[in-house]
Coordinates of C-alpha atoms in Angstrom, one line a residue:
M11 CA 47.9 5.8 -5.1
T12 CA 45.0 8.2 -5.5
T13 CA 41.3 7.4 -6.0
S14 CA 38.8 9.6 -7.7
A15 CA 36.1 11.2 -5.6
R16 CA 32.7 9.5 -5.6
P17 CA 30.4 11.3 -8.0
E18 CA 27.4 12.9 -6.5
P19 CA 24.1 11.5 -7.9
T20 CA 22.8 15.0 -8.5
D21 CA 25.8 15.6 -10.8
E22 CA 25.8 12.2 -12.4
V23 CA 22.1 12.3 -13.4
V24 CA 22.9 15.0 -15.9
D25 CA 25.6 12.9 -17.6
L26 CA 23.4 9.8 -17.6
C27 CA 20.4 11.6 -19.1
R28 CA 22.6 13.3 -21.7
D29 CA 24.0 9.9 -22.7
L30 CA 20.6 8.4 -23.0
L31 CA 19.3 11.4 -25.1
R32 CA 22.2 10.9 -27.5
I33 CA 21.0 7.3 -28.2
D34 CA 18.3 7.6 -30.9
T35 CA 15.6 5.3 -29.7
T36 CA 12.9 6.5 -32.1
N37 CA 9.8 4.3 -32.1
T38 CA 7.9 4.7 -35.4
G39 CA 5.5 1.9 -34.6
D40 CA 7.2 -0.3 -37.2
N41 CA 9.9 -2.8 -36.3
D42 CA 11.8 -2.2 -39.5
T43 CA 12.3 1.5 -38.9
S44 CA 12.3 1.7 -35.1
A45 CA 15.9 2.1 -33.7
G46 CA 18.2 2.1 -30.7
E47 CA 16.2 0.3 -28.0
R48 CA 18.8 -2.5 -27.8
R49 CA 21.7 0.0 -27.6
A50 CA 19.9 1.9 -24.8
A51 CA 19.2 -1.2 -22.8
E52 CA 22.8 -2.3 -23.1
Y53 CA 23.9 1.2 -21.9
V54 CA 21.7 0.8 -18.8
A55 CA 23.0 -2.7 -18.2
E56 CA 26.5 -1.5 -18.4
K57 CA 25.9 1.3 -15.9
L58 CA 24.3 -1.1 -13.5
A59 CA 27.0 -3.7 -14.0
E60 CA 29.7 -1.1 -13.2
V61 CA 28.3 -0.9 -9.6
G62 CA 27.5 -4.7 -9.2
V63 CA 23.9 -4.9 -10.3
D64 CA 23.0 -7.8 -12.5
A65 CA 20.4 -7.2 -15.2
E66 CA 18.6 -9.3 -17.8
I67 CA 17.8 -8.1 -21.3
H68 CA 14.8 -9.7 -23.0
E69 CA 14.1 -9.1 -26.6
S70 CA 10.5 -9.4 -27.9
A71 CA 11.8 -9.0 -31.5
P72 CA 15.2 -8.2 -33.0
G73 CA 16.3 -4.9 -31.4
R74 CA 13.2 -4.5 -29.3
A75 CA 15.0 -4.8 -25.9
N76 CA 13.7 -4.7 -22.4
L77 CA 15.9 -4.7 -19.2
V78 CA 14.9 -5.9 -15.8
A79 CA 16.9 -6.0 -12.5
R80 CA 16.1 -6.5 -8.9
I81 CA 17.7 -4.7 -5.9
A82 CA 17.3 -6.8 -2.7
G83 CA 15.7 -5.1 0.3
T84 CA 16.6 -5.5 3.9
E85 CA 13.1 -6.7 4.8
P86 CA 12.5 -9.7 2.5
G87 CA 9.0 -10.4 3.8
R88 CA 7.7 -7.2 2.4
D89 CA 6.0 -6.8 -1.0
A90 CA 8.3 -5.5 -3.8
L91 CA 8.1 -2.1 -5.5
L92 CA 8.3 -1.9 -9.3
V93 CA 10.1 1.2 -10.8
H94 CA 9.5 1.3 -14.5
G95 CA 10.6 3.7 -17.3
H96 CA 10.5 3.3 -21.1
L97 CA 13.6 3.9 -23.3
D98 CA 11.8 4.6 -26.6
V99 CA 10.8 8.0 -27.8
V100 CA 8.5 9.4 -30.5
P101 CA 10.1 10.7 -33.8
A102 CA 11.5 14.2 -34.0
D103 CA 12.3 16.3 -37.1
P104 CA 15.6 18.1 -36.6
D105 CA 14.5 20.9 -38.9
E106 CA 11.8 21.9 -36.4
W107 CA 14.1 22.1 -33.4
S108 CA 16.4 24.8 -32.0
V109 CA 19.0 22.1 -31.3
H110 CA 19.4 18.6 -32.8
P111 CA 16.9 16.4 -31.0
F112 CA 19.5 13.8 -30.2
S113 CA 22.3 16.1 -29.2
G114 CA 21.8 16.1 -25.5
E115 CA 22.8 19.8 -25.5
V116 CA 22.9 21.8 -22.3
R117 CA 21.7 25.3 -22.8
D118 CA 20.1 28.0 -20.7
G119 CA 19.9 25.8 -17.6
Y120 CA 18.1 22.9 -19.5
L121 CA 19.1 19.6 -21.0
W122 CA 17.6 19.4 -24.5
G123 CA 16.6 16.4 -26.5
R124 CA 13.8 14.0 -27.6
G125 CA 13.0 12.1 -24.4
A126 CA 14.2 14.7 -22.0
I127 CA 10.8 14.6 -20.1
D128 CA 9.3 11.6 -21.8
M129 CA 11.0 9.8 -20.2
K130 CA 14.8 9.5 -20.1
D131 CA 14.9 12.0 -17.3
F132 CA 13.3 9.5 -15.0
D133 CA 15.4 6.7 -16.4
A134 CA 18.5 8.7 -15.5
M135 CA 17.2 9.6 -12.0
V136 CA 16.7 5.9 -11.2
L137 CA 20.1 5.0 -12.5
A138 CA 21.8 7.8 -10.5
V139 CA 20.1 6.8 -7.3
V140 CA 20.8 3.0 -7.7
R141 CA 24.5 3.7 -8.6
D142 CA 24.9 5.9 -5.6
W143 CA 23.3 3.2 -3.3
Q144 CA 25.6 0.6 -4.6
R145 CA 28.7 2.7 -4.0
T146 CA 27.7 3.7 -0.5
G147 CA 26.1 0.4 0.7
V148 CA 22.6 1.7 0.9
R149 CA 19.8 -0.9 0.6
P150 CA 16.1 -0.2 0.4
R151 CA 13.7 -1.7 2.9
R152 CA 11.8 -3.7 0.3
D153 CA 12.9 -5.3 -3.0
V154 CA 12.9 -2.8 -5.8
V155 CA 12.4 -4.2 -9.3
L156 CA 13.7 -2.0 -12.1
A157 CA 12.2 -2.3 -15.6
F158 CA 13.4 -0.3 -18.6
T159 CA 11.1 -1.0 -21.4
A160 CA 10.8 -0.8 -25.2
D161 CA 7.7 0.2 -27.3
E162 CA 5.7 2.3 -24.8
E163 CA 5.1 5.0 -27.5
A164 CA 3.3 2.5 -29.7
G165 CA 1.2 0.6 -27.2
S166 CA 3.8 -1.5 -25.4
D167 CA 3.3 -4.8 -27.2
Y168 CA 7.0 -5.3 -27.6
G169 CA 7.7 -3.9 -24.2
A170 CA 5.7 -4.0 -21.0
H171 CA 3.0 -6.3 -22.4
F172 CA 5.7 -8.7 -23.6
L173 CA 7.3 -8.8 -20.2
T174 CA 4.1 -9.3 -18.3
Q175 CA 2.9 -12.0 -20.6
R176 CA 6.2 -13.9 -21.2
H177 CA 8.3 -13.1 -18.1
R178 CA 5.8 -12.3 -15.4
D179 CA 8.0 -14.2 -12.8
L180 CA 10.4 -11.2 -12.9
F181 CA 7.7 -9.2 -11.1
D182 CA 7.0 -11.8 -8.4
G183 CA 6.1 -10.0 -5.1
C184 CA 5.4 -6.6 -6.8
T185 CA 2.2 -5.1 -5.5
E186 CA 2.9 -1.4 -6.2
A187 CA 4.7 0.6 -8.9
I188 CA 5.8 4.0 -9.9
G189 CA 6.4 5.3 -13.4
E190 CA 6.1 8.4 -15.6
V191 CA 4.2 11.7 -15.6
G192 CA 3.6 12.3 -11.9
G193 CA 5.2 14.2 -9.1
F194 CA 5.8 17.3 -11.2
S195 CA 5.1 20.8 -9.8
Y196 CA 2.6 23.5 -10.7
S197 CA 3.4 26.8 -9.0
V198 CA 0.5 28.5 -7.2
D199 CA 2.8 31.4 -6.0
E200 CA 6.4 31.8 -4.9
Q201 CA 5.8 29.9 -1.7
R202 CA 3.4 27.1 -2.8
R203 CA 3.5 24.4 -5.4
L204 CA 1.0 21.6 -6.2
Y205 CA 2.8 18.3 -7.1
L206 CA 0.5 16.2 -9.3
I207 CA 0.8 12.5 -8.5
E208 CA -0.9 10.3 -11.1
T209 CA -3.5 8.0 -9.6
A210 CA -5.4 7.5 -12.8
E211 CA -5.0 7.5 -16.6
K212 CA -7.3 7.4 -19.5
G213 CA -7.8 4.4 -21.7
I214 CA -6.2 4.0 -25.2
D215 CA -8.8 3.5 -27.9
W216 CA -6.8 3.9 -31.2
L217 CA -8.9 3.1 -34.2
R218 CA -9.1 3.2 -37.9
L219 CA -12.0 4.3 -40.0
H220 CA -12.6 2.6 -43.3
A221 CA -14.7 4.1 -46.1
R222 CA -15.6 2.3 -49.4
G223 CA -16.9 3.8 -52.5
R224 CA -17.0 3.3 -56.3
P225 CA -13.6 3.9 -57.9
G226 CA -13.6 5.9 -61.1
H227 CA -12.1 8.7 -63.2
G228 CA -11.3 12.0 -61.4
S229 CA -12.9 14.1 -64.2
M230 CA -16.4 12.6 -63.8
V231 CA -19.3 13.6 -61.6
H232 CA -19.0 11.1 -58.7
D233 CA -21.5 10.7 -55.9
D234 CA -20.0 7.6 -54.3
N235 CA -16.6 8.9 -53.3
A236 CA -14.8 7.1 -50.4
V237 CA -12.6 10.1 -49.8
T238 CA -15.5 12.4 -49.4
A239 CA -17.4 10.0 -47.1
L240 CA -14.3 9.5 -44.9
A241 CA -13.5 13.3 -44.8
E242 CA -17.0 14.1 -43.6
A243 CA -16.8 11.4 -40.9
V244 CA -13.4 12.6 -39.8
A245 CA -14.5 16.2 -39.6
R246 CA -17.5 15.3 -37.5
I247 CA -15.2 13.5 -35.0
G248 CA -12.6 16.2 -35.0
R249 CA -15.1 18.9 -34.2
H250 CA -17.1 17.0 -31.7
R251 CA -16.9 17.7 -28.0
F252 CA -17.9 14.8 -25.8
P253 CA -20.0 15.5 -22.7
V254 CA -18.3 16.2 -19.4
V255 CA -18.0 13.1 -17.1
M256 CA -16.5 13.8 -13.6
T257 CA -14.5 10.9 -12.2
D258 CA -13.4 10.4 -8.6
T259 CA -9.8 11.4 -9.3
V260 CA -10.8 14.6 -11.2
R261 CA -13.2 15.6 -8.4
A262 CA -10.5 15.1 -5.8
F263 CA -8.0 17.1 -7.9
L264 CA -10.5 20.0 -8.4
A265 CA -11.4 20.0 -4.7
E266 CA -7.7 20.4 -3.8
V267 CA -7.3 23.2 -6.4
S268 CA -10.4 24.9 -5.1
D269 CA -9.0 24.9 -1.6
V270 CA -5.4 25.9 -2.5
L271 CA -6.3 28.6 -5.1
G272 CA -9.3 29.8 -3.2
I273 CA -11.6 29.6 -6.3
E274 CA -15.1 28.3 -6.7
I275 CA -15.5 25.3 -9.0
D276 CA -18.9 24.7 -10.5
P277 CA -19.3 21.0 -11.0
D278 CA -21.5 21.7 -14.0
D279 CA -18.9 24.0 -15.5
P280 CA -15.4 22.7 -14.5
E281 CA -13.8 24.1 -17.6
T282 CA -14.0 27.7 -16.3
A283 CA -11.8 26.8 -13.3
I284 CA -9.5 24.5 -15.3
A285 CA -8.8 27.4 -17.7
K286 CA -7.1 29.2 -14.8
L287 CA -4.5 26.5 -14.4
G288 CA -2.1 27.9 -17.0
P289 CA 0.4 25.3 -18.3
I290 CA -1.4 22.2 -17.0
A291 CA -4.8 23.2 -18.2
N292 CA -4.4 21.1 -21.4
I293 CA -3.7 17.9 -19.4
I294 CA -6.5 18.5 -16.9
G295 CA -9.0 19.7 -19.5
A296 CA -8.6 16.4 -21.4
T297 CA -9.6 14.4 -18.3
I298 CA -13.1 15.6 -17.9
R299 CA -14.4 14.0 -21.1
N300 CA -13.6 11.3 -23.6
T301 CA -11.5 12.6 -26.5
A302 CA -11.0 11.7 -30.2
N303 CA -8.5 13.3 -32.5
P304 CA -7.8 12.5 -36.1
T305 CA -4.1 11.9 -36.7
R306 CA -3.6 10.2 -40.1
L307 CA -5.3 9.9 -43.5
A308 CA -4.6 7.6 -46.4
A309 CA -6.3 7.2 -49.8
G310 CA -5.6 6.9 -53.4
Y311 CA -2.7 6.1 -55.7
K312 CA -3.0 8.5 -58.6
D313 CA -4.1 12.2 -58.9
N314 CA -6.9 11.5 -61.5
V315 CA -8.2 8.2 -60.0
I316 CA -11.0 8.2 -57.5
P317 CA -10.0 5.5 -55.0
G318 CA -12.4 2.8 -53.9
R319 CA -11.1 2.9 -50.3
A320 CA -10.0 5.5 -47.8
T321 CA -8.8 5.2 -44.2
A322 CA -8.2 7.5 -41.2
T323 CA -6.6 6.9 -37.8
I324 CA -8.2 8.4 -34.7
D325 CA -6.4 8.7 -31.4
C326 CA -9.2 8.2 -28.8
R327 CA -8.8 8.3 -25.1
S328 CA -11.6 7.1 -22.8
L329 CA -12.3 7.9 -19.1
P330 CA -12.5 5.0 -16.6
G331 CA -15.6 3.0 -17.4
Q332 CA -16.3 4.9 -20.6
S333 CA -14.8 2.8 -23.3
E334 CA -18.0 1.2 -24.4
E335 CA -19.9 4.5 -24.3
L336 CA -17.2 6.1 -26.4
E337 CA -17.5 3.4 -29.0
R338 CA -21.3 4.0 -29.1
Q339 CA -20.7 7.8 -29.5
L340 CA -18.2 7.3 -32.3
R341 CA -20.5 4.9 -34.2
E342 CA -23.2 7.5 -34.0
L343 CA -20.9 10.2 -35.3
V344 CA -19.5 8.3 -38.3
G345 CA -22.7 6.7 -39.4
P346 CA -23.5 3.2 -40.7
D347 CA -21.4 3.3 -43.9
I348 CA -18.0 3.8 -42.1
A349 CA -16.3 0.7 -40.6
I350 CA -14.4 1.0 -37.3
E351 CA -11.4 -1.1 -36.6
Y352 CA -9.6 -1.0 -33.3
V353 CA -5.7 -0.8 -33.5
Q354 CA -5.2 -0.6 -29.8
R355 CA -7.7 -0.9 -27.0
Q356 CA -6.3 -0.7 -23.4
P357 CA -8.4 0.1 -20.4
A358 CA -8.3 3.2 -18.3
L359 CA -6.8 2.9 -14.8
E360 CA -7.8 4.5 -11.5
T361 CA -6.7 4.0 -7.9
T362 CA -7.1 6.0 -4.7
F363 CA -4.8 8.6 -3.2
D364 CA -4.1 6.9 0.1
G365 CA -1.9 4.4 1.8
D366 CA 1.7 4.3 2.9
L367 CA 3.2 4.6 -0.5
V368 CA 1.3 7.9 -1.1
A369 CA 2.4 9.1 2.4
Q370 CA 6.0 8.4 1.5
M371 CA 5.8 10.2 -1.8
S372 CA 4.3 13.2 -0.1
A373 CA 6.9 13.2 2.7
A374 CA 9.8 13.0 0.2
L375 CA 8.4 15.9 -1.8
R376 CA 7.9 18.1 1.4
A377 CA 11.3 17.3 2.7
E378 CA 12.9 18.8 -0.5
D379 CA 10.3 21.5 -1.0
P380 CA 8.5 22.8 2.1
G381 CA 6.0 24.5 -0.2
A382 CA 4.9 21.2 -1.7
H383 CA 1.2 20.3 -1.7
P384 CA 0.8 16.8 -3.3
V385 CA -2.5 16.1 -5.1
P386 CA -3.9 13.3 -7.1
Y387 CA -4.6 13.7 -10.8
M388 CA -5.5 11.8 -14.0
L389 CA -3.2 11.6 -16.9
S390 CA -4.8 12.3 -20.3
G391 CA -2.5 9.8 -22.0
G392 CA -1.4 6.3 -21.2
T393 CA 1.7 4.6 -19.8
D394 CA 3.2 1.1 -19.3
A395 CA 1.1 1.0 -16.1
K396 CA -1.7 -0.5 -18.3
A397 CA 0.4 -3.6 -18.7
F398 CA 1.7 -3.9 -15.2
S399 CA -1.7 -3.4 -13.7
Q400 CA -2.7 -6.7 -15.4
L401 CA -0.5 -8.4 -12.8
G402 CA -2.6 -6.8 -10.0
I403 CA 0.0 -4.1 -9.4
R404 CA -1.3 -0.8 -8.0
C405 CA 0.3 1.9 -10.3
F406 CA 1.2 5.5 -9.7
G407 CA 2.9 8.2 -11.8
F408 CA 5.8 9.5 -9.7
A409 CA 8.8 10.9 -11.6
P410 CA 9.4 14.0 -9.4
L411 CA 10.4 17.3 -11.0
R412 CA 10.3 20.8 -9.6
L413 CA 9.6 23.0 -12.6
P414 CA 9.9 26.7 -13.4
A415 CA 6.6 28.5 -13.0
D416 CA 6.6 29.7 -16.6
L417 CA 7.4 26.4 -18.3
N418 CA 4.7 24.9 -20.5
F419 CA 5.4 21.4 -19.3
S420 CA 2.5 19.7 -21.0
G421 CA 3.5 21.2 -24.3
L422 CA 6.9 19.5 -24.2
F423 CA 5.4 16.0 -24.4
H424 CA 5.9 14.9 -28.0
G425 CA 6.6 18.5 -28.8
I426 CA 9.3 20.6 -30.4
D427 CA 12.4 21.6 -28.3
E428 CA 11.7 19.1 -25.5
R429 CA 13.9 19.9 -22.5
V430 CA 14.2 19.3 -18.8
P431 CA 15.6 21.9 -16.3
L432 CA 18.9 20.7 -14.8
D433 CA 17.9 21.7 -11.3
G434 CA 14.6 19.8 -11.8
L435 CA 16.6 16.7 -12.6
Q436 CA 18.7 17.1 -9.5
F437 CA 15.6 17.8 -7.4
G438 CA 14.1 14.6 -8.7
V439 CA 17.1 12.5 -7.7
R440 CA 17.0 13.8 -4.1
V441 CA 13.2 13.1 -3.8
L442 CA 13.5 9.7 -5.4
D443 CA 16.4 8.8 -3.1
R444 CA 14.4 9.7 0.0
F445 CA 11.3 8.0 -1.3
L446 CA 12.9 4.7 -2.3
R447 CA 14.9 4.4 0.9
N448 CA 11.8 4.7 3.1
C449 CA 8.8 3.3 1.1

């Protein structure tokens, strides 16, 4: 009788990620048109069950599935660690891509597909590590709670918020968490790389603007046009640059960058230094001020009818402690005749870059990359950490990836031709394995 060789987690992670990418989990923000989350959760449950890990699937609505499992540690008196990743992805238009966005194609040393870096890569890393542990008898020191969630891309109401509000007992004992968009590299030179660990993220302030006017015939002179009023308000917001506000996290990041790169950073003009950061400048540049970007417009029902109402959606992101100030600034910009309605309003988060967990992240990165220099940073977007922090959990972004120096990593998030380097995936598995064993 022969037995097959145990698969290496660094090989298996590619297969796991490819399988997940081939499951279309598009989240449109509408339950009727979103797809695949149940199928993806069942896939994860199957892969865990194969190695003896029991998992629970909890649906918040038909098809909106979340999976939670707990790996028992060897030191039951210690606080538990939450490891969370979402299974949904934003929509993708195949006509815009070089490969089909749900093909999971391997090409040029990359694995391509919607979700490759946001964030099925991390989901696959976690699965690869846990499956290897179960095969080899490894147990972490502390309990590790795994959460694979739905709906992160539309505010997490059917995902992480549902779990924390309806099933908070699943997270008993969890005091710290790791999730997406942290632990990725930025190359200083051939020998040195910064690894950005997320210790803060901006708040979500999604809103709709509503303009009202007098409906009428499109051929008439019309001074009370809702579309005109809305368009003017949207243009003012879209062109506005909010003032610079330096948070503790951004100050700490820029101090590290100043030291490593050997450049002067003027606190009154941080943008000059940030512009030198190449591929990560977009992320960092968005964390020195509040932002507001128009994303959708809606008005009218016929070409020759002036509508009485017009609406616009604005994606606003506020710095820690700045949500109320952002609302004041927006009301000043749109004027008294435009109504503001909040669609999502979730607070910014910020923690410190210290403690044993941070030390273990740093040690794991340096063990796999001697040129690693871990630094704290603020994410310009938001994650499921907003929900889990409501349970008093201290949240970090730590989904380790070593990236090619010339890769525009930030441009891949929600972008065309999203892809993850194969060796980056394998690096992430090795780092995550070291970290989770020792933290």
